[in-house]
């Protein structure tokens, strides 16, 4: 199985970051469990299962960029603390990475802007019936998670946001396959300029194999957990808890 993952990595032409990310997936206990389910499954079914989740979302060219990238959902978090960050241009803002990790992190925006980055031109598909193509730049999430050192019982990554939407805290979560997917980044820029407040300043998730509502804006805290049941409504996200949306919003 690891041969297949390595081959795919080479096919998509990634650098060492991607390779490391994929190795990490292959060795994650959750993935090993899925793979060992294959006692009954055929080998080709297992291959399909893994390669389907690893596949890349389509990427576009600058000629395809949407002239206007719509802002949706929250347009600006309420509250004095976020407002202060806007006023000081996020100079004292810090991203927290904690939960089931060996080395919790606190990272400034400058730390994130100067970290190794990936740029990708992708399409945001919103369930409300619109799409927009934008160029996102940010830090691969897998890189941060390796730096923090996930504990072996971590299964999900939760993104806590600065905003509430219709009175409820916005949050989202993904599994480790998506967390270490090469196109999963914490974006600090859209179309080569720092994120506007409307688009989620100072940092937002891009998890390109999923629909728009998973793309958490205003990410303040990244939290590794072994279960989603203890958080808010227990279904892993704002839309899942409050509007019965699917937790896995694959496209
Ligand atoms: N924190 C937060 N993240 C969010 C939302 C939101 O309201 N709050 N809206 C979601 C939805 S439904 C979509 S389609 C995208 C829209 O991102 P944009 O506003 O940058 O276009 O962000 C998603 N992430
Ligand atoms: Mo959306």
CSV table of C-alpha atoms and ligand atoms in Angstrom, one decimal:
chain,number,residue,atom,x,y,z
A,1,UNK,CA,0.0,0.0,0.0
A,2,UNK,CA,2.8,2.4,0.8
A,3,UNK,CA,4.1,1.8,-2.7
A,4,UNK,CA,0.9,3.1,-4.2
A,5,UNK,CA,0.9,6.2,-2.0
A,6,UNK,CA,4.5,6.9,-2.9
A,7,UNK,CA,3.8,6.5,-6.6
A,8,UNK,CA,0.9,8.8,-6.5
A,9,UNK,CA,3.0,11.3,-4.7
A,10,UNK,CA,5.5,11.2,-7.5
A,11,UNK,CA,2.8,11.4,-10.1
A,12,UNK,CA,1.4,14.6,-8.6
A,13,UNK,CA,4.9,16.0,-8.6
A,14,UNK,CA,5.1,17.2,-5.0
A,15,UNK,CA,8.1,18.1,-3.0
A,16,UNK,CA,9.4,16.6,0.2
A,17,UNK,CA,6.6,18.2,2.2
A,18,UNK,CA,4.0,16.2,0.3
A,19,UNK,CA,6.0,13.1,0.6
A,20,UNK,CA,6.3,13.5,4.3
A,21,UNK,CA,2.6,14.2,4.6
A,22,UNK,CA,1.7,11.0,2.7
A,23,UNK,CA,4.1,8.9,4.8
A,24,UNK,CA,2.5,10.3,7.9
A,25,UNK,CA,-0.9,9.2,6.6
A,26,UNK,CA,0.2,5.7,5.7
A,27,UNK,CA,1.6,5.3,9.2
A,28,UNK,CA,-1.3,6.8,11.0
A,29,UNK,CA,-3.0,4.1,13.1
A,30,UNK,CA,-6.4,5.1,11.8
A,31,UNK,CA,-5.3,4.5,8.3
A,32,UNK,CA,-3.7,1.2,9.2
A,33,UNK,CA,-7.0,0.1,10.7
A,34,UNK,CA,-8.8,1.0,7.5
A,35,UNK,CA,-6.2,-0.9,5.5
A,36,UNK,CA,-6.5,-4.0,7.7
A,37,UNK,CA,-10.3,-4.0,7.2
A,38,UNK,CA,-9.3,-5.5,3.9
A,39,UNK,CA,-9.3,-9.1,5.2
A,40,UNK,CA,-12.6,-9.4,3.4
A,41,UNK,CA,-12.2,-6.6,0.9
A,42,UNK,CA,-10.3,-7.1,-2.3
A,43,UNK,CA,-6.9,-5.5,-2.8
A,44,UNK,CA,-8.3,-3.3,-5.6
A,45,UNK,CA,-11.1,-2.0,-3.3
A,46,UNK,CA,-8.5,-1.0,-0.8
A,47,UNK,CA,-6.5,0.8,-3.4
A,48,UNK,CA,-9.6,2.7,-4.5
A,49,UNK,CA,-10.5,3.6,-1.0
A,50,UNK,CA,-7.1,5.2,-0.3
A,51,UNK,CA,-6.4,6.7,-3.7
A,52,UNK,CA,-9.8,8.3,-3.8
A,53,UNK,CA,-9.3,10.3,-0.6
A,54,UNK,CA,-5.8,11.2,-1.6
A,55,UNK,CA,-6.7,12.5,-5.0
A,56,UNK,CA,-6.2,16.2,-5.7
A,57,UNK,CA,-9.0,18.7,-6.3
A,58,UNK,CA,-8.8,20.4,-9.7
A,59,UNK,CA,-6.4,23.4,-9.9
A,60,UNK,CA,-6.9,26.2,-12.3
A,61,UNK,CA,-4.8,29.0,-13.9
A,62,UNK,CA,-4.7,32.7,-13.2
A,63,UNK,CA,-6.9,33.2,-16.3
A,64,UNK,CA,-9.6,31.3,-14.5
A,65,UNK,CA,-9.7,33.6,-11.4
A,66,UNK,CA,-13.1,34.9,-10.6
A,67,UNK,CA,-13.2,38.7,-11.0
A,68,UNK,CA,-15.1,38.9,-7.7
A,69,UNK,CA,-14.8,36.3,-5.0
A,70,UNK,CA,-18.0,36.5,-3.0
A,71,UNK,CA,-18.0,36.8,0.8
A,72,UNK,CA,-20.4,34.4,2.4
A,73,UNK,CA,-21.7,33.6,5.9
A,74,UNK,CA,-19.9,35.8,8.5
A,75,UNK,CA,-18.5,38.9,7.1
A,76,UNK,CA,-16.8,40.1,10.3
A,77,UNK,CA,-16.7,38.5,13.7
A,78,UNK,CA,-18.3,40.5,16.5
A,79,UNK,CA,-16.7,41.4,19.7
A,80,UNK,CA,-14.0,43.8,20.9
A,81,UNK,CA,-11.2,41.2,21.0
A,82,UNK,CA,-11.4,40.5,17.2
A,83,UNK,CA,-11.9,44.2,16.5
A,84,UNK,CA,-8.6,45.0,18.5
A,85,UNK,CA,-6.8,42.5,16.3
A,86,UNK,CA,-8.1,44.2,13.2
A,87,UNK,CA,-7.0,47.6,14.5
A,88,UNK,CA,-3.5,46.3,15.3
A,89,UNK,CA,-3.3,44.3,12.1
A,90,UNK,CA,-3.1,41.1,14.0
A,91,UNK,CA,0.3,42.0,15.4
A,92,UNK,CA,-0.5,40.3,18.7
A,93,UNK,CA,-2.7,37.6,17.3
A,94,UNK,CA,-1.6,34.0,17.8
A,95,UNK,CA,-2.8,30.7,16.4
A,96,UNK,CA,-3.1,28.0,19.1
A,97,UNK,CA,-2.4,24.4,18.2
A,98,UNK,CA,-3.3,22.1,21.1
A,99,UNK,CA,-5.2,19.1,22.3
A,100,UNK,CA,-3.7,15.6,21.6
A,101,UNK,CA,-0.2,16.9,20.6
A,102,UNK,CA,3.1,16.5,22.3
A,103,UNK,CA,4.2,20.1,21.7
A,104,UNK,CA,1.4,22.6,21.8
A,105,UNK,CA,2.2,25.6,19.5
A,106,UNK,CA,1.5,29.3,19.6
A,107,UNK,CA,2.3,30.9,16.3
A,108,UNK,CA,2.2,34.5,15.2
A,109,UNK,CA,1.0,35.6,11.9
A,110,UNK,CA,4.5,36.4,11.0
A,111,UNK,CA,5.5,32.8,11.9
A,112,UNK,CA,2.8,31.6,9.5
A,113,UNK,CA,3.6,33.9,6.7
A,114,UNK,CA,7.3,33.0,6.8
A,115,UNK,CA,6.7,29.2,7.0
A,116,UNK,CA,6.9,27.0,3.9
A,117,UNK,CA,3.8,27.6,1.9
A,118,UNK,CA,1.7,26.2,-0.9
A,119,UNK,CA,-0.2,28.3,-3.5
A,120,UNK,CA,-3.2,26.8,-5.2
A,121,UNK,CA,-5.9,28.1,-7.5
A,122,UNK,CA,-9.0,26.2,-6.6
A,123,UNK,CA,-12.8,26.5,-6.8
A,124,UNK,CA,-14.9,27.1,-3.7
A,125,UNK,CA,-18.3,25.4,-4.2
A,126,UNK,CA,-21.0,26.6,-1.8
A,127,UNK,CA,-24.1,24.6,-1.2
A,128,UNK,CA,-26.1,27.8,-1.7
A,129,UNK,CA,-25.4,27.5,-5.4
A,130,UNK,CA,-22.4,29.6,-6.3
A,131,UNK,CA,-18.7,28.9,-6.9
A,132,UNK,CA,-15.7,31.1,-7.1
A,133,UNK,CA,-12.1,30.5,-8.2
A,134,UNK,CA,-9.3,32.0,-6.1
A,135,UNK,CA,-5.6,31.7,-5.5
A,136,UNK,CA,-4.8,30.7,-2.0
A,137,UNK,CA,-1.4,30.8,-0.2
A,138,UNK,CA,-0.8,29.3,3.2
A,139,UNK,CA,1.0,26.7,5.3
A,140,UNK,CA,0.2,23.1,4.8
A,141,UNK,CA,-1.7,21.9,7.8
A,142,UNK,CA,0.3,18.7,7.9
A,143,UNK,CA,3.5,20.7,8.5
A,144,UNK,CA,2.0,22.3,11.6
A,145,UNK,CA,0.7,19.0,12.9
A,146,UNK,CA,4.0,17.3,12.5
A,147,UNK,CA,5.7,20.2,14.3
A,148,UNK,CA,3.2,19.8,17.1
A,149,UNK,CA,3.5,16.0,17.1
A,150,UNK,CA,0.1,14.4,17.0
A,151,UNK,CA,-0.5,11.7,19.7
A,152,UNK,CA,-1.4,8.3,18.3
A,153,UNK,CA,-5.0,8.5,19.5
A,154,UNK,CA,-5.7,11.8,17.7
A,155,UNK,CA,-8.4,11.2,15.1
A,156,UNK,CA,-9.8,14.6,14.2
A,157,UNK,CA,-8.6,18.1,13.8
A,158,UNK,CA,-11.1,20.8,15.0
A,159,UNK,CA,-10.9,24.4,13.9
A,160,UNK,CA,-12.3,27.0,16.3
A,161,UNK,CA,-13.3,30.3,14.7
A,162,UNK,CA,-13.5,33.8,16.0
A,163,UNK,CA,-17.1,34.3,14.8
A,164,UNK,CA,-20.6,33.2,15.7
A,165,UNK,CA,-23.1,32.6,13.0
A,166,UNK,CA,-26.8,33.1,13.8
A,167,UNK,CA,-25.8,33.1,17.5
A,168,UNK,CA,-23.8,29.9,17.5
A,169,UNK,CA,-20.0,29.5,17.5
A,170,UNK,CA,-18.6,28.6,14.1
A,171,UNK,CA,-16.3,25.6,14.2
A,172,UNK,CA,-15.5,22.7,11.8
A,173,UNK,CA,-13.5,19.5,11.8
A,174,UNK,CA,-11.8,17.1,9.5
A,175,UNK,CA,-10.2,13.7,9.8
A,176,UNK,CA,-6.5,13.0,9.4
A,177,UNK,CA,-6.7,11.9,5.8
A,178,UNK,CA,-7.8,15.4,4.9
A,179,UNK,CA,-5.6,17.0,7.5
A,180,UNK,CA,-2.5,15.6,5.8
A,181,UNK,CA,-3.8,16.0,2.2
A,182,UNK,CA,-1.3,18.1,0.3
A,183,UNK,CA,-3.9,20.7,-0.7
A,184,UNK,CA,-5.1,21.3,2.9
A,185,UNK,CA,-3.6,24.6,3.9
A,186,UNK,CA,-4.1,27.4,6.4
A,187,UNK,CA,-4.4,30.2,4.0
A,188,UNK,CA,-3.2,33.7,5.0
A,189,UNK,CA,-3.6,35.2,1.4
A,190,UNK,CA,-6.2,35.2,-1.3
A,191,UNK,CA,-5.1,36.3,-4.8
A,192,UNK,CA,-1.6,37.2,-3.4
A,193,UNK,CA,-2.8,39.7,-0.8
A,194,UNK,CA,-3.4,39.1,2.9
A,195,UNK,CA,-6.9,37.9,3.6
A,196,UNK,CA,-9.5,40.5,4.0
A,197,UNK,CA,-11.8,40.4,7.1
A,198,UNK,CA,-14.6,39.2,4.9
A,199,UNK,CA,-12.6,36.2,3.6
A,200,UNK,CA,-11.5,35.2,7.1
A,201,UNK,CA,-8.5,37.3,8.2
A,202,UNK,CA,-6.0,36.5,9.4
A,203,UNK,CA,-6.2,32.8,8.7
A,204,UNK,CA,-8.6,30.3,7.2
A,205,UNK,CA,-8.7,26.7,6.3
A,206,UNK,CA,-8.7,25.5,2.7
A,207,UNK,CA,-9.6,21.8,2.5
A,208,UNK,CA,-10.0,21.5,-1.2
A,209,UNK,CA,-11.8,18.2,-1.5
A,210,UNK,CA,-14.8,19.5,0.5
A,211,UNK,CA,-17.6,22.0,0.1
A,212,UNK,CA,-17.5,25.7,1.1
A,213,UNK,CA,-18.9,25.4,4.6
A,214,UNK,CA,-15.9,23.3,5.7
A,215,UNK,CA,-13.5,26.1,4.8
A,216,UNK,CA,-13.4,27.6,8.2
A,217,UNK,CA,-12.6,31.4,8.3
A,218,UNK,CA,-11.1,33.3,11.3
A,219,UNK,CA,-9.3,30.2,12.6
A,220,UNK,CA,-8.1,30.9,16.2
A,221,UNK,CA,-7.4,27.4,17.5
A,222,UNK,CA,-6.5,24.1,16.0
A,223,UNK,CA,-7.4,21.3,18.3
A,224,UNK,CA,-6.5,17.6,17.9
A,225,UNK,CA,-9.1,15.3,19.5
A,226,UNK,CA,-10.0,11.6,19.6
A,227,UNK,CA,-13.8,12.2,19.3
A,228,UNK,CA,-16.2,14.9,18.2
A,229,UNK,CA,-18.9,14.0,20.6
A,230,UNK,CA,-17.9,16.3,23.4
A,231,UNK,CA,-17.8,19.5,21.3
A,232,UNK,CA,-20.9,21.8,20.9
A,233,UNK,CA,-23.6,19.7,19.3
A,234,UNK,CA,-21.3,16.7,18.8
A,235,UNK,CA,-21.6,16.5,15.0
A,236,UNK,CA,-18.3,18.1,14.2
A,237,UNK,CA,-19.3,21.5,12.8
A,238,UNK,CA,-21.6,24.4,12.9
A,239,UNK,CA,-23.7,23.3,9.9
A,240,UNK,CA,-23.7,19.7,11.0
A,241,UNK,CA,-24.9,20.6,14.5
A,242,UNK,CA,-27.5,23.2,13.5
A,243,UNK,CA,-28.7,22.4,10.0
A,244,UNK,CA,-28.1,18.7,9.5
A,245,UNK,CA,-25.4,19.1,6.8
A,246,UNK,CA,-23.1,16.2,6.2
A,247,UNK,CA,-19.9,16.0,8.2
A,248,UNK,CA,-18.0,14.7,5.2
A,249,UNK,CA,-18.8,17.2,2.4
A,250,UNK,CA,-16.7,15.6,-0.3
A,251,UNK,CA,-16.7,17.0,-3.9
B,1,LIG,N1,-15.9,31.1,10.5
B,1,LIG,C1,-16.6,30.9,9.4
B,1,LIG,N2,-16.2,30.2,8.3
B,1,LIG,C2,-16.9,30.0,7.2
B,1,LIG,C3,-18.2,30.6,7.1
B,1,LIG,C4,-18.7,31.4,8.2
B,1,LIG,O1,-19.8,31.9,8.2
B,1,LIG,N3,-17.9,31.5,9.3
B,1,LIG,N4,-19.0,30.4,6.0
B,1,LIG,C5,-18.6,29.2,5.2
B,1,LIG,C6,-19.2,29.1,3.8
B,1,LIG,S1,-20.8,28.6,3.8
B,1,LIG,C7,-18.5,29.3,2.7
B,1,LIG,S2,-19.2,29.0,1.2
B,1,LIG,C8,-17.1,29.9,2.7
B,1,LIG,C9,-17.2,31.2,2.0
B,1,LIG,O2,-15.9,31.8,2.1
B,1,LIG,P1,-15.7,33.3,1.6
B,1,LIG,O3,-16.6,34.2,2.5
B,1,LIG,O4,-14.3,33.6,1.7
B,1,LIG,O5,-16.3,33.3,0.2
B,1,LIG,O6,-16.7,30.0,4.1
B,1,LIG,C10,-17.1,29.1,5.0
B,1,LIG,N5,-16.4,29.3,6.2
B,2,LIG,MO1,-21.2,27.9,1.7
